[in-house]
GROMACS .gro file of C-alpha atoms in nm:
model
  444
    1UNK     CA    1   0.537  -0.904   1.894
    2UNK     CA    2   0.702  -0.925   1.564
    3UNK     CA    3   1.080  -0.818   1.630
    4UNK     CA    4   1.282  -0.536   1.501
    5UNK     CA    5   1.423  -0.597   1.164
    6UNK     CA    6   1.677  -0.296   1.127
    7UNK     CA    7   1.900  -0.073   1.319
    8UNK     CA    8   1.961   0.169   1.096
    9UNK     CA    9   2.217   0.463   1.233
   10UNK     CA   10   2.050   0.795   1.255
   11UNK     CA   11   1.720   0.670   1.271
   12UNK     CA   12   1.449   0.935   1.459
   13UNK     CA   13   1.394   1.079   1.223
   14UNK     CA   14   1.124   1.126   0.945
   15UNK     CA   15   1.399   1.212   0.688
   16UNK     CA   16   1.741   1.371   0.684
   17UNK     CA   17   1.683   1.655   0.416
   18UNK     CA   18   1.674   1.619   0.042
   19UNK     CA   19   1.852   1.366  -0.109
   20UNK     CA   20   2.104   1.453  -0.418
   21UNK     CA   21   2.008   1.320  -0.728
   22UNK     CA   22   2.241   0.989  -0.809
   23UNK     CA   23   2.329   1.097  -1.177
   24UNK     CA   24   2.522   1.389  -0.983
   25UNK     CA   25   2.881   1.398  -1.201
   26UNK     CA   26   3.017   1.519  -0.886
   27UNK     CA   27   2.937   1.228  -0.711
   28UNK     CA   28   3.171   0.914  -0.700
   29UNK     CA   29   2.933   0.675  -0.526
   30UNK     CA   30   2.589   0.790  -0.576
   31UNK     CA   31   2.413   0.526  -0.502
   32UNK     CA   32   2.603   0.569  -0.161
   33UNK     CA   33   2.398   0.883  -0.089
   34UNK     CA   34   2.081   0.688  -0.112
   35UNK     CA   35   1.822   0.747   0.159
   36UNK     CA   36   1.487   0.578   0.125
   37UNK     CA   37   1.327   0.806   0.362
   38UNK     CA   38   1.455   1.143   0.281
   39UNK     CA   39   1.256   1.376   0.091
   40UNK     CA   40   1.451   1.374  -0.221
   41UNK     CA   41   1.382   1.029  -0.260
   42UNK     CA   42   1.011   1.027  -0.154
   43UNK     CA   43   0.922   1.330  -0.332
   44UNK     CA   44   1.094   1.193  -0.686
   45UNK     CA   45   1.236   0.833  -0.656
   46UNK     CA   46   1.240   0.763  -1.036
   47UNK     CA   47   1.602   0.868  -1.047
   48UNK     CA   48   1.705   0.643  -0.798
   49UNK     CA   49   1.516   0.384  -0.874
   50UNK     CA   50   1.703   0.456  -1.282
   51UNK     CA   51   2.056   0.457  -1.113
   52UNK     CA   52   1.983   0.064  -0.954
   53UNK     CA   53   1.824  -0.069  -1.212
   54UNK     CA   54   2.152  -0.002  -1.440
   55UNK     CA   55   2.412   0.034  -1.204
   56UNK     CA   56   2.348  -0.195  -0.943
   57UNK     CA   57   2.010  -0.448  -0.970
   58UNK     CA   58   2.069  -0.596  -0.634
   59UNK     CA   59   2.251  -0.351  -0.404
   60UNK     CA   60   2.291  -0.341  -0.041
   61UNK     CA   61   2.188  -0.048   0.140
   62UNK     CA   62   2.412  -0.037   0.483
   63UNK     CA   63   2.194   0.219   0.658
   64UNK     CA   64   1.885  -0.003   0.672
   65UNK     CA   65   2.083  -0.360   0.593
   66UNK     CA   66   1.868  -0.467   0.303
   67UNK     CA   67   1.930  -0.573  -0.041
   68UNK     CA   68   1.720  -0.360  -0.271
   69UNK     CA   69   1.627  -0.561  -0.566
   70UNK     CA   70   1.484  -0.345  -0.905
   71UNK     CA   71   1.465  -0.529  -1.206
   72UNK     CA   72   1.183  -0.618  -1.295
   73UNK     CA   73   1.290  -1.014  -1.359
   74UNK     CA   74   1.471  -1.021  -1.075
   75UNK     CA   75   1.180  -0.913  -0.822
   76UNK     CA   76   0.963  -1.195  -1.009
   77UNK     CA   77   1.188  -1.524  -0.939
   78UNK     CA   78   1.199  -1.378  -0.565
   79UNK     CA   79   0.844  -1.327  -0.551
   80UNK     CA   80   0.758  -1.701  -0.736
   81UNK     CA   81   0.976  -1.854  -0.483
   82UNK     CA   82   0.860  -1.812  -0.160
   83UNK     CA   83   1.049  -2.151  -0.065
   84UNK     CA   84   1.341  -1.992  -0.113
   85UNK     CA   85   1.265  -1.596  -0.087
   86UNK     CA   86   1.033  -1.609   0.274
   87UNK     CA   87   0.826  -1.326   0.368
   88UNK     CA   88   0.927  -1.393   0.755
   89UNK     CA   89   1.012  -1.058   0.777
   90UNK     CA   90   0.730  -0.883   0.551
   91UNK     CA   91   0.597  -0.708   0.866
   92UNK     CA   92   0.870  -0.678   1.089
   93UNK     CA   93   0.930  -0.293   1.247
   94UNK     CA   94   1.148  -0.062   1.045
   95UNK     CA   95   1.265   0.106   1.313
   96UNK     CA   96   1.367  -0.064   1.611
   97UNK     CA   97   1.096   0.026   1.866
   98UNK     CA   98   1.203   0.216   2.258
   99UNK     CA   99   1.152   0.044   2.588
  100UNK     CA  100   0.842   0.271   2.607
  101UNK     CA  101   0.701   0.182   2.312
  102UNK     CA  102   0.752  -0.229   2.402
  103UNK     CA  103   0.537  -0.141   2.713
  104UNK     CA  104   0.280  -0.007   2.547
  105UNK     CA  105   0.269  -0.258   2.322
  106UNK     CA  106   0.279  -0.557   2.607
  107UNK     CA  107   0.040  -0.404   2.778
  108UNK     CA  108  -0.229  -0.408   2.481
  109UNK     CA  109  -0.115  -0.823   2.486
  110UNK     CA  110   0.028  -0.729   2.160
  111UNK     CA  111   0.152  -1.027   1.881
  112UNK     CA  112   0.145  -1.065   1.545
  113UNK     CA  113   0.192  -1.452   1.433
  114UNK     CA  114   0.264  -1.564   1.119
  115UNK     CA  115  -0.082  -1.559   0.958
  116UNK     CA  116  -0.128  -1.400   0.558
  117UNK     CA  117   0.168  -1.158   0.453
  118UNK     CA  118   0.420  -1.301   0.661
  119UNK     CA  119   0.329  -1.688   0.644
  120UNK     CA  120   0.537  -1.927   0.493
  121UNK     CA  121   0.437  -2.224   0.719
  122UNK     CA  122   0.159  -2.474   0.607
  123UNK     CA  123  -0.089  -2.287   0.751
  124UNK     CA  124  -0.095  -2.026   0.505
  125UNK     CA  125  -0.296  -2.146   0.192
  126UNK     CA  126  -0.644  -2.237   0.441
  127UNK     CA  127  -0.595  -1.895   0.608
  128UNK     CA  128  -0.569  -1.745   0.231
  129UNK     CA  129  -0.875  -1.933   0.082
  130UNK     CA  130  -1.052  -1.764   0.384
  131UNK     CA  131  -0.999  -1.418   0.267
  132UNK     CA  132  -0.986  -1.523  -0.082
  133UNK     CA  133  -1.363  -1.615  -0.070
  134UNK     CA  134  -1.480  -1.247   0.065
  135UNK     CA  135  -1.252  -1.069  -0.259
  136UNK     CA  136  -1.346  -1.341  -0.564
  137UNK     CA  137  -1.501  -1.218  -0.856
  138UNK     CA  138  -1.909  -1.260  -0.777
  139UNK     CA  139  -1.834  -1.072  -0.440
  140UNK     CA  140  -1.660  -0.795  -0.648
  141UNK     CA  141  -1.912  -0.771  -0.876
  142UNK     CA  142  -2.176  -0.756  -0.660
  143UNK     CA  143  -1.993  -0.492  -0.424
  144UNK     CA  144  -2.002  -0.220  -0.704
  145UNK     CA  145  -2.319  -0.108  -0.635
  146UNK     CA  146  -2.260  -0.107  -0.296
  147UNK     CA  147  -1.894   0.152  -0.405
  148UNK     CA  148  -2.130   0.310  -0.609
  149UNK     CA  149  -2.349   0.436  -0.357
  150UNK     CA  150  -2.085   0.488  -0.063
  151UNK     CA  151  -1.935   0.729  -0.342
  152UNK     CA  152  -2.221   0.902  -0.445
  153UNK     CA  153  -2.257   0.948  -0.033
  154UNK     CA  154  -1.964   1.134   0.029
  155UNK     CA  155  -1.942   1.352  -0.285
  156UNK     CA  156  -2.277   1.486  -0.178
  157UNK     CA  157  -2.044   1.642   0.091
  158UNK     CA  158  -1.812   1.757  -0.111
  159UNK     CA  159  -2.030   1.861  -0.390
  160UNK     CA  160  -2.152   2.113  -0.166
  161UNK     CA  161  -1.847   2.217  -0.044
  162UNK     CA  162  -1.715   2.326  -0.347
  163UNK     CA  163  -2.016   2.513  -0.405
  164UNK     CA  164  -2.009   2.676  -0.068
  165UNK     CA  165  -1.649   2.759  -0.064
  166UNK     CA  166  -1.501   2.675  -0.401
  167UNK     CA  167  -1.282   2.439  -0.318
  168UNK     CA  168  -1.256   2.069  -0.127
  169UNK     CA  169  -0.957   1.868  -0.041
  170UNK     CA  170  -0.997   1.514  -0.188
  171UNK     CA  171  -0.793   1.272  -0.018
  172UNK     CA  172  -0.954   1.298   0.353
  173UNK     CA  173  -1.302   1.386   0.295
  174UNK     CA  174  -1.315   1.089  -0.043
  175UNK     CA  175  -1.057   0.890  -0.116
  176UNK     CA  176  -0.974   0.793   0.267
  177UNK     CA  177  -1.319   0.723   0.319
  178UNK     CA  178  -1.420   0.533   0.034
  179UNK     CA  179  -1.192   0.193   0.052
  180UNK     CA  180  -1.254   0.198   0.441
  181UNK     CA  181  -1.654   0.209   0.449
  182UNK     CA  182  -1.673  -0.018   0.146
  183UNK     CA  183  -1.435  -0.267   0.350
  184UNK     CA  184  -1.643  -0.262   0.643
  185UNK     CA  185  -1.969  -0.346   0.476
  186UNK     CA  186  -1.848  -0.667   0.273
  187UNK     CA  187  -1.665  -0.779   0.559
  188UNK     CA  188  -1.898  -0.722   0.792
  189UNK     CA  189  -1.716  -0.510   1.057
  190UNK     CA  190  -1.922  -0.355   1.335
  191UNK     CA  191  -1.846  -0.165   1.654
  192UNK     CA  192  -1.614   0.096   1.545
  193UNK     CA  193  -1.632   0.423   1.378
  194UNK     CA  194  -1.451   0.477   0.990
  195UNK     CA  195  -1.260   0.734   1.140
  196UNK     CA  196  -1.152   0.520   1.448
  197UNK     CA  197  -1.051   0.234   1.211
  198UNK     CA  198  -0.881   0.465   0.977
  199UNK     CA  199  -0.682   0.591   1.257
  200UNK     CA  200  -0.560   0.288   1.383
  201UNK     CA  201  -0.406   0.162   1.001
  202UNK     CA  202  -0.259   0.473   0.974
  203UNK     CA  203  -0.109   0.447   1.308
  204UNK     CA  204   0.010   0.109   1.207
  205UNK     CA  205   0.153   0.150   0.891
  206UNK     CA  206   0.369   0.464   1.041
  207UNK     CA  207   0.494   0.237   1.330
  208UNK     CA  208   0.595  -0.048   1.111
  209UNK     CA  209   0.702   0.121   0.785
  210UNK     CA  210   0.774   0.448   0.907
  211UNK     CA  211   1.109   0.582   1.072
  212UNK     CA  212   0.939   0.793   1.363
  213UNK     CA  213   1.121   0.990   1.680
  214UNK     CA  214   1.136   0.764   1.959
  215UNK     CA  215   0.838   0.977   2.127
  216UNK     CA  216   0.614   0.927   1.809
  217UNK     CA  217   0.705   0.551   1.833
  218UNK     CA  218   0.528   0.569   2.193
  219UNK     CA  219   0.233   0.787   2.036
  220UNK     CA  220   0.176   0.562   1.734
  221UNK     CA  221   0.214   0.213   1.991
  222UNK     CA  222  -0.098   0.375   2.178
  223UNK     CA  223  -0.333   0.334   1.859
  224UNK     CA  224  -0.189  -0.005   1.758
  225UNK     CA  225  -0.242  -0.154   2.106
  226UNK     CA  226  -0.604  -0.016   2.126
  227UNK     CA  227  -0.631  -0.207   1.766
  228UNK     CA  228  -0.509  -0.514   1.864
  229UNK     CA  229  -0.676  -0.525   2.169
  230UNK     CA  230  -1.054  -0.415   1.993
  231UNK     CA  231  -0.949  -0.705   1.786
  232UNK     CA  232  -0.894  -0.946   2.029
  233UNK     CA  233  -1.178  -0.898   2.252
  234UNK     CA  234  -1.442  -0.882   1.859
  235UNK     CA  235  -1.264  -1.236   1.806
  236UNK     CA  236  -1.313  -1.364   2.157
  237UNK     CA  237  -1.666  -1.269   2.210
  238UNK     CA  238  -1.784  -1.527   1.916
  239UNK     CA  239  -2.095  -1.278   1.808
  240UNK     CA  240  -1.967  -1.175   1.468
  241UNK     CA  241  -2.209  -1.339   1.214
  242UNK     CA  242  -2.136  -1.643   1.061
  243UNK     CA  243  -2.098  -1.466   0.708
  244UNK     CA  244  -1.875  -1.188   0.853
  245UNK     CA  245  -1.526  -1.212   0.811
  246UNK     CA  246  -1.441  -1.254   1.156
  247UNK     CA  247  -1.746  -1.518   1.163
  248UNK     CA  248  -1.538  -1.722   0.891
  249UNK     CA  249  -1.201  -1.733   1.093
  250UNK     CA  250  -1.374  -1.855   1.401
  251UNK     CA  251  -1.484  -2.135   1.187
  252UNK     CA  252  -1.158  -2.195   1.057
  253UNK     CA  253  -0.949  -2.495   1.114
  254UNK     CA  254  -0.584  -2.581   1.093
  255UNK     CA  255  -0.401  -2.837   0.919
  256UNK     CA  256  -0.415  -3.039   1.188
  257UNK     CA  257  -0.762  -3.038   1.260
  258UNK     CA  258  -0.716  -2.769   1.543
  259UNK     CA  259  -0.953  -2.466   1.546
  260UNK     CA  260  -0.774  -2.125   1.456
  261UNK     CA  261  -0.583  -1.957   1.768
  262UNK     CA  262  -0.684  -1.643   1.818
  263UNK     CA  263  -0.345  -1.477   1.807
  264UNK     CA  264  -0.331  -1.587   1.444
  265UNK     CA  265  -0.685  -1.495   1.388
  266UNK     CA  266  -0.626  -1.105   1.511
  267UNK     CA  267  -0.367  -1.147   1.303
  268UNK     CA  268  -0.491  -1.180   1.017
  269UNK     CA  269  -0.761  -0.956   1.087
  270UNK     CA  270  -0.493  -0.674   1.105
  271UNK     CA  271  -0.349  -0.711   0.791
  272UNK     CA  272  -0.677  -0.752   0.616
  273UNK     CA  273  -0.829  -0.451   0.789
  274UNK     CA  274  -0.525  -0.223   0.653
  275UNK     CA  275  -0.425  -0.351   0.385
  276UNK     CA  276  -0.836  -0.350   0.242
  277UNK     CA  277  -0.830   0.041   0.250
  278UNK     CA  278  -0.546   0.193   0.344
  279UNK     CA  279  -0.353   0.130   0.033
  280UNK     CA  280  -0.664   0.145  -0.167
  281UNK     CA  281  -0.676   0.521  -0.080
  282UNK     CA  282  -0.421   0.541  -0.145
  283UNK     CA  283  -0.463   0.406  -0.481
  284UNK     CA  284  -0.730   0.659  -0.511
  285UNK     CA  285  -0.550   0.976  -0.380
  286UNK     CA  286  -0.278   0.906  -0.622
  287UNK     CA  287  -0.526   0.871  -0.922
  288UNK     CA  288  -0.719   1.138  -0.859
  289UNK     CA  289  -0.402   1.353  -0.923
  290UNK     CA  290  -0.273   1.199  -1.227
  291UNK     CA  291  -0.555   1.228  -1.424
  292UNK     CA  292  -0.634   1.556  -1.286
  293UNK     CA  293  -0.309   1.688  -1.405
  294UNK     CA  294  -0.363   1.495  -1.773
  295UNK     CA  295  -0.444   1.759  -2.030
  296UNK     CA  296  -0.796   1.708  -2.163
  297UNK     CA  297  -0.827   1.364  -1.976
  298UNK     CA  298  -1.089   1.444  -1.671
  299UNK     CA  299  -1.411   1.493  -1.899
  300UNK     CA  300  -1.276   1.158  -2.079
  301UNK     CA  301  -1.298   0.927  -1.824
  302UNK     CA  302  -1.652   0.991  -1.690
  303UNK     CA  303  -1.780   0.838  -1.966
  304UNK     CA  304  -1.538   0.661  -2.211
  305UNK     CA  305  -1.547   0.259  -2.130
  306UNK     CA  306  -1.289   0.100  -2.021
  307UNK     CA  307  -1.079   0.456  -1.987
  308UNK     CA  308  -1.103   0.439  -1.607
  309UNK     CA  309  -0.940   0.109  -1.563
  310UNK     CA  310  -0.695   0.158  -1.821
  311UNK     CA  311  -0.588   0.455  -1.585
  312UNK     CA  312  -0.595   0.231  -1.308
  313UNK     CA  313  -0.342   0.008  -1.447
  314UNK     CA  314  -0.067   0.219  -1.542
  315UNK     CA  315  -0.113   0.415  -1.226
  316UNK     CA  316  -0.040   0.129  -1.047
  317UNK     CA  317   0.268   0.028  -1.288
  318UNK     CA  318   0.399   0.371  -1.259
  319UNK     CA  319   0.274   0.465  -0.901
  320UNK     CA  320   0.167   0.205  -0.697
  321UNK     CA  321   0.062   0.301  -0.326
  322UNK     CA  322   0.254  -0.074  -0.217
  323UNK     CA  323   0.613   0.014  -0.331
  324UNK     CA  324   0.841  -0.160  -0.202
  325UNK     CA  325   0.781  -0.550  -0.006
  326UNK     CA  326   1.033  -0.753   0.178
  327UNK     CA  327   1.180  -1.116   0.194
  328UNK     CA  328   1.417  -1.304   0.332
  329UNK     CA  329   1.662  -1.533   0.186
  330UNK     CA  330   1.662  -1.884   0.313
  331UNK     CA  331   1.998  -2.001   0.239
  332UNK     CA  332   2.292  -1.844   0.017
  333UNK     CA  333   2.215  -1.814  -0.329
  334UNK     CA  334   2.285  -1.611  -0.658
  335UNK     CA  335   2.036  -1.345  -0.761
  336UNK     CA  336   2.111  -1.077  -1.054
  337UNK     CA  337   2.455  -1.201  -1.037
  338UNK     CA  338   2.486  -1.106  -0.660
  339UNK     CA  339   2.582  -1.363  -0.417
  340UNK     CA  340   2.362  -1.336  -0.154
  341UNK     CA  341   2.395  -1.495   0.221
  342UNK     CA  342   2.196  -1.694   0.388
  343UNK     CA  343   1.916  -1.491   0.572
  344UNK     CA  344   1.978  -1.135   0.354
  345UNK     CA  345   1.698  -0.926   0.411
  346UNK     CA  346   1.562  -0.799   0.056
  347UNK     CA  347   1.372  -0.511  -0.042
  348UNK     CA  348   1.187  -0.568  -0.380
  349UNK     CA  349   1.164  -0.199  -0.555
  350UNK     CA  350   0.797  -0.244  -0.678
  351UNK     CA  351   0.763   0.105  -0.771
  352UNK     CA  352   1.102   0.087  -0.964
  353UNK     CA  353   1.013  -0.304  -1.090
  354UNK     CA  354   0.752  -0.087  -1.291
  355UNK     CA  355   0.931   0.142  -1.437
  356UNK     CA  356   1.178  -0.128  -1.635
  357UNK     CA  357   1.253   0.015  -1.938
  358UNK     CA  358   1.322  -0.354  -2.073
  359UNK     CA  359   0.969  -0.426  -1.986
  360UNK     CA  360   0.759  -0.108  -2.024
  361UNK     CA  361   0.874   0.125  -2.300
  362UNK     CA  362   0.885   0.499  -2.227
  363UNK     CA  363   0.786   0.414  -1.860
  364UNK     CA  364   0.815   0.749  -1.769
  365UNK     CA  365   0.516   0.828  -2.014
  366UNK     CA  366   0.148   0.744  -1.879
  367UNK     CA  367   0.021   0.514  -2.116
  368UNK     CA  368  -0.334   0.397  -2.034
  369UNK     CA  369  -0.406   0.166  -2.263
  370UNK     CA  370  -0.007  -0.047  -2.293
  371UNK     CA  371  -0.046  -0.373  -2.445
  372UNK     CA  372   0.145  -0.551  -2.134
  373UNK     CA  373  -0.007  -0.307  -1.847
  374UNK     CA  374  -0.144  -0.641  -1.655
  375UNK     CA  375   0.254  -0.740  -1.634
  376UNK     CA  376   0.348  -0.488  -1.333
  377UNK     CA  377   0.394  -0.579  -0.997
  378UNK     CA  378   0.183  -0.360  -0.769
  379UNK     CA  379  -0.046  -0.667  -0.618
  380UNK     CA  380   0.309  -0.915  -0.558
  381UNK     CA  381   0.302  -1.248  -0.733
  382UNK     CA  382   0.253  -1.578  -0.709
  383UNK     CA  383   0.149  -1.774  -0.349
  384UNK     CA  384   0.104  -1.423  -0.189
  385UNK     CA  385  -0.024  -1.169  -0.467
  386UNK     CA  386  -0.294  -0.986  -0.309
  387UNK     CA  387  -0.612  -1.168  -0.235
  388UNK     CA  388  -0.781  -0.803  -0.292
  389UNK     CA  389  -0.646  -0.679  -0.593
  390UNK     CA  390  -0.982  -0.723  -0.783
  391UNK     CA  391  -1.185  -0.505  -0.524
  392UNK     CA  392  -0.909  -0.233  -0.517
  393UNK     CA  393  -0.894  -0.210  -0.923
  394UNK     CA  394  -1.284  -0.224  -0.898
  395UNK     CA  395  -1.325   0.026  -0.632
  396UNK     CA  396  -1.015   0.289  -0.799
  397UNK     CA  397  -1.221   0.284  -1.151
  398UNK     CA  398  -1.590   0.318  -1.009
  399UNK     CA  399  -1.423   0.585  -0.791
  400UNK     CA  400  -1.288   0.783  -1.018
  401UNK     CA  401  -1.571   0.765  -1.280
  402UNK     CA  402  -1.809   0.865  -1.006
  403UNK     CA  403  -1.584   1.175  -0.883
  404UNK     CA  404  -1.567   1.305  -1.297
  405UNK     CA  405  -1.949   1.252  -1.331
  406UNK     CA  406  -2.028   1.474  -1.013
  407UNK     CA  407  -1.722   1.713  -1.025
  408UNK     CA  408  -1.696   1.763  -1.381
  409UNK     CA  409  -1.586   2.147  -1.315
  410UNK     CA  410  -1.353   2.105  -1.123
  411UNK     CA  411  -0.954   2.102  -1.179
  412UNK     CA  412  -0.620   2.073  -0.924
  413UNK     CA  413  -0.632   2.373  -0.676
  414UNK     CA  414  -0.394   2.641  -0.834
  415UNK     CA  415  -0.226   2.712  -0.545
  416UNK     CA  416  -0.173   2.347  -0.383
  417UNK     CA  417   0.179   2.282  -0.488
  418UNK     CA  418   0.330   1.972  -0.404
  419UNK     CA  419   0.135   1.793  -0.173
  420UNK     CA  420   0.275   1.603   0.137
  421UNK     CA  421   0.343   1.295   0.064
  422UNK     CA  422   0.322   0.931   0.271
  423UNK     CA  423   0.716   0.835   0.285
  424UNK     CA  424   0.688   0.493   0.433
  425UNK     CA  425   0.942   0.221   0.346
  426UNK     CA  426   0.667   0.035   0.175
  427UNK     CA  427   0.400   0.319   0.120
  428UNK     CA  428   0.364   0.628  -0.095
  429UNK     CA  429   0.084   0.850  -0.233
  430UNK     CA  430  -0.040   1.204  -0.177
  431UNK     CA  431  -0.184   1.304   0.112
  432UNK     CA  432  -0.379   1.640  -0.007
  433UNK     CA  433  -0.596   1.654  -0.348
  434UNK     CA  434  -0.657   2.031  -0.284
  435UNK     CA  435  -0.912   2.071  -0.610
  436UNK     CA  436  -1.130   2.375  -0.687
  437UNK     CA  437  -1.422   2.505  -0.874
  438UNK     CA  438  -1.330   2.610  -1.275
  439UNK     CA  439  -1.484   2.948  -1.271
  440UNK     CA  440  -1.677   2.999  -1.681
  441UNK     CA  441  -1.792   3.342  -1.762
  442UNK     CA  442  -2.154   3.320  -1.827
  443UNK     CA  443  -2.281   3.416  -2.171
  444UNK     CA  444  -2.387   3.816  -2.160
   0.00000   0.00000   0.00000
């Protein structure tokens, strides 16, 4: 099992109340208040994310021992340089995990090798042109009507629940679903419910990104073990089809010549699995609300070309669901004028990468259609940028053309609020799209 990256003092907790704002006048060091967990900083990070970008680019964070890196140049060279930058540590545990939790995990026969987001060995670009071959362009383009219909599925649900009870929450009963079924059908998965595998990458991404009580650790370790282990024994039985996904990395060979372990093959199959809906409905959730809450914009982007993507984009410069991603130095070198050491563990800001005013003017303001959208960060960069960036923009536009065509009466519930909202260290998006019926007077 992938170690413990951080001991961070006070952790146990989901957050430690709101954080105060860093362009406080009462505050000497307010970068020193910074708490990437609390809900101050989840709720609004932009003012944060502000403060480092101009007062300190590359700043070191003693309660979780990383070097958070915002500008937007800066988190480039890292990510172009995986030589130098390694993403060792990209899925190492947040929190350092109990005795009880270790168990669990043992038990399950738990590892996670270096295989896709945390590969910098040699056998990372045949394990990559694997799952590059199930997202390329032809299998994108042939997957939309496949989106299409999944959609048009599950809003038949909700259609009728607005028109039953005048109102549907979004994000569980669409936007969860959505990525996940699509997933499953161009990759071939069989043998477990959406719901089950839905549970399990949620259960995952709290355990590894999240700071939970040492009780929830044990909770959330339960559901990762039964992944790993449903894993293991889909890999080991050799029935997947030869043009599933799992078919492909039982076919697989090494540099060497070797056949793929299986270790490295559940491996990969984890990350995949997550990260090819989780953070796509994320994507969606998040979306869903921002255009929503746009003045005049929902009727717009059912049927104005190209208006969906364009939102697409600067949601994910503005708001990606991937916000943050971590490296590792591999020896002592200079980076926005900060002498690092050898082995510092760095945080690139994503989120706040997108937001660089010397980059993207007015980044506050959502501009669909900026000339240099395509220059955010959301997917990564270079030798690990997201395989499945292509299916997530694809799936996030026919998504939310296909929601305004069916629910073109429909507007943010009134009394919603502020939804909840996923505070991982490398996650965040909404987690309730409370929307209701617009009620017209008919004509007398």
């Amino acid at each position: 099992m992938t170690s413990p990256a951080l001991d961070a003092p006070g952790t146990g907790t989901a957050g430690r109340g709101p954080a105060v704002c860093p362009v406080s006048p009462d505050a000497r060091d307010p970068l020193g208040l910074l708490d990437l967990f609390s809900d101050g900083f989840v709720s609004d990070p932009y003012p944060w994310l502000d403060a480092l970008r101009s007062e300190s680019p590359v700043h070191y964070d003693p309660v979780t021992g990383l070097w958070l890196v915002s500008r937007h140049h800066d988190v480039r060279r890292v990510l172009l340089d995986p030589d130098l930058f390694r993403p060792d540590n990209a899925q190492h545990t947040v929190a350092p995990l109990p005795v009880a939790a270790l168990r669990v995990l043992a038990r399950a026969g738990f590892t996670l090798p270096p295989a896709l987001a945390n590969n910098g060995t040699a056998s990372h670009p045949g394990l990559r042109r694997v799952v590059a071959r199930f997202f390329n362009g032809q299998r994108v383009e042939a997957a939309v009507p496949v989106i299409e219909r999944i959609a048009e599925e599950l809003l038949d649900t909700v259609r009728s629940r607005i028109d039953t009870t005048g109102g549907c929450e979004m994000f569980a009963s669409f936007a969860q679903v959505l990525p996940c079924r699509v997933l499953m059908e161009l990759l071939g998965i069989a043998g477990v419910a959406p719901a089950t595998l839905i549970r399990w990458s949620d259960a995952s991404l709290e355990l590894f990104w999240g700071r939970p009580t040492r009780e929830r650790q044990v909770e959330l370790a339960q559901s990762v073990g039964e992944f790993h282990q449903w894993l293991t024994a889909t890999l080991r039985a050799g029935t997947a089809p030869s043009d599933s996904f799992i078919g492909a990395l039982t076919r697989h060979r090494l540099p060497d010549g070797r056949p793929l372990d299986v270790e490295t093959a559940v491996g990969a199959c984890f990350f995949v699995f997550i990260a090819g809906q989780s953070t796509t409905g994320q994507l969606i959730a998040t979306l869903l609300r921002r255009v929503l809450g746009e003045s005049g914009m929902w009727p717009r982007v059912a049927g104005e070309a190209g208006l969906a993507e364009a939102w697409v984009e600067e949601v994910l410069r503005r708001e990606p669901p991937v916000t943050t991603w971590r490296r590792v130095a591999g020896r002592s070198t200079e980076l926005g004028g900060v002498q690092l050491p050898q082995d510092a563990q760095l945080l690139l800001m994503l989120l706040g990468s997108g937001s660089d005013p010397e980059v993207f003017p007015d980044p506050e303001r959502m501009r669909p259609h900026r000339a240099n959208i395509r220059h955010h960060m959301a997917f990564g960069a270079g030798r690990h940028r997201c395989p499945g960036a292509s299916l997530a923009r694809t799936e996030a536009a026919v998504a939310l053309r296909a929601v305004a065509r069916r629910l073109p009466d429909v507007r943010l519930a009134a009394d919603a609020g502020d939804p909840p909202m996923l505070g991982l260290l490398s996650f965040r998006a909404p987690l309730r799209v409370a929307v209701e019926a617009i009620h017209r007077a008919t004509p007398s």
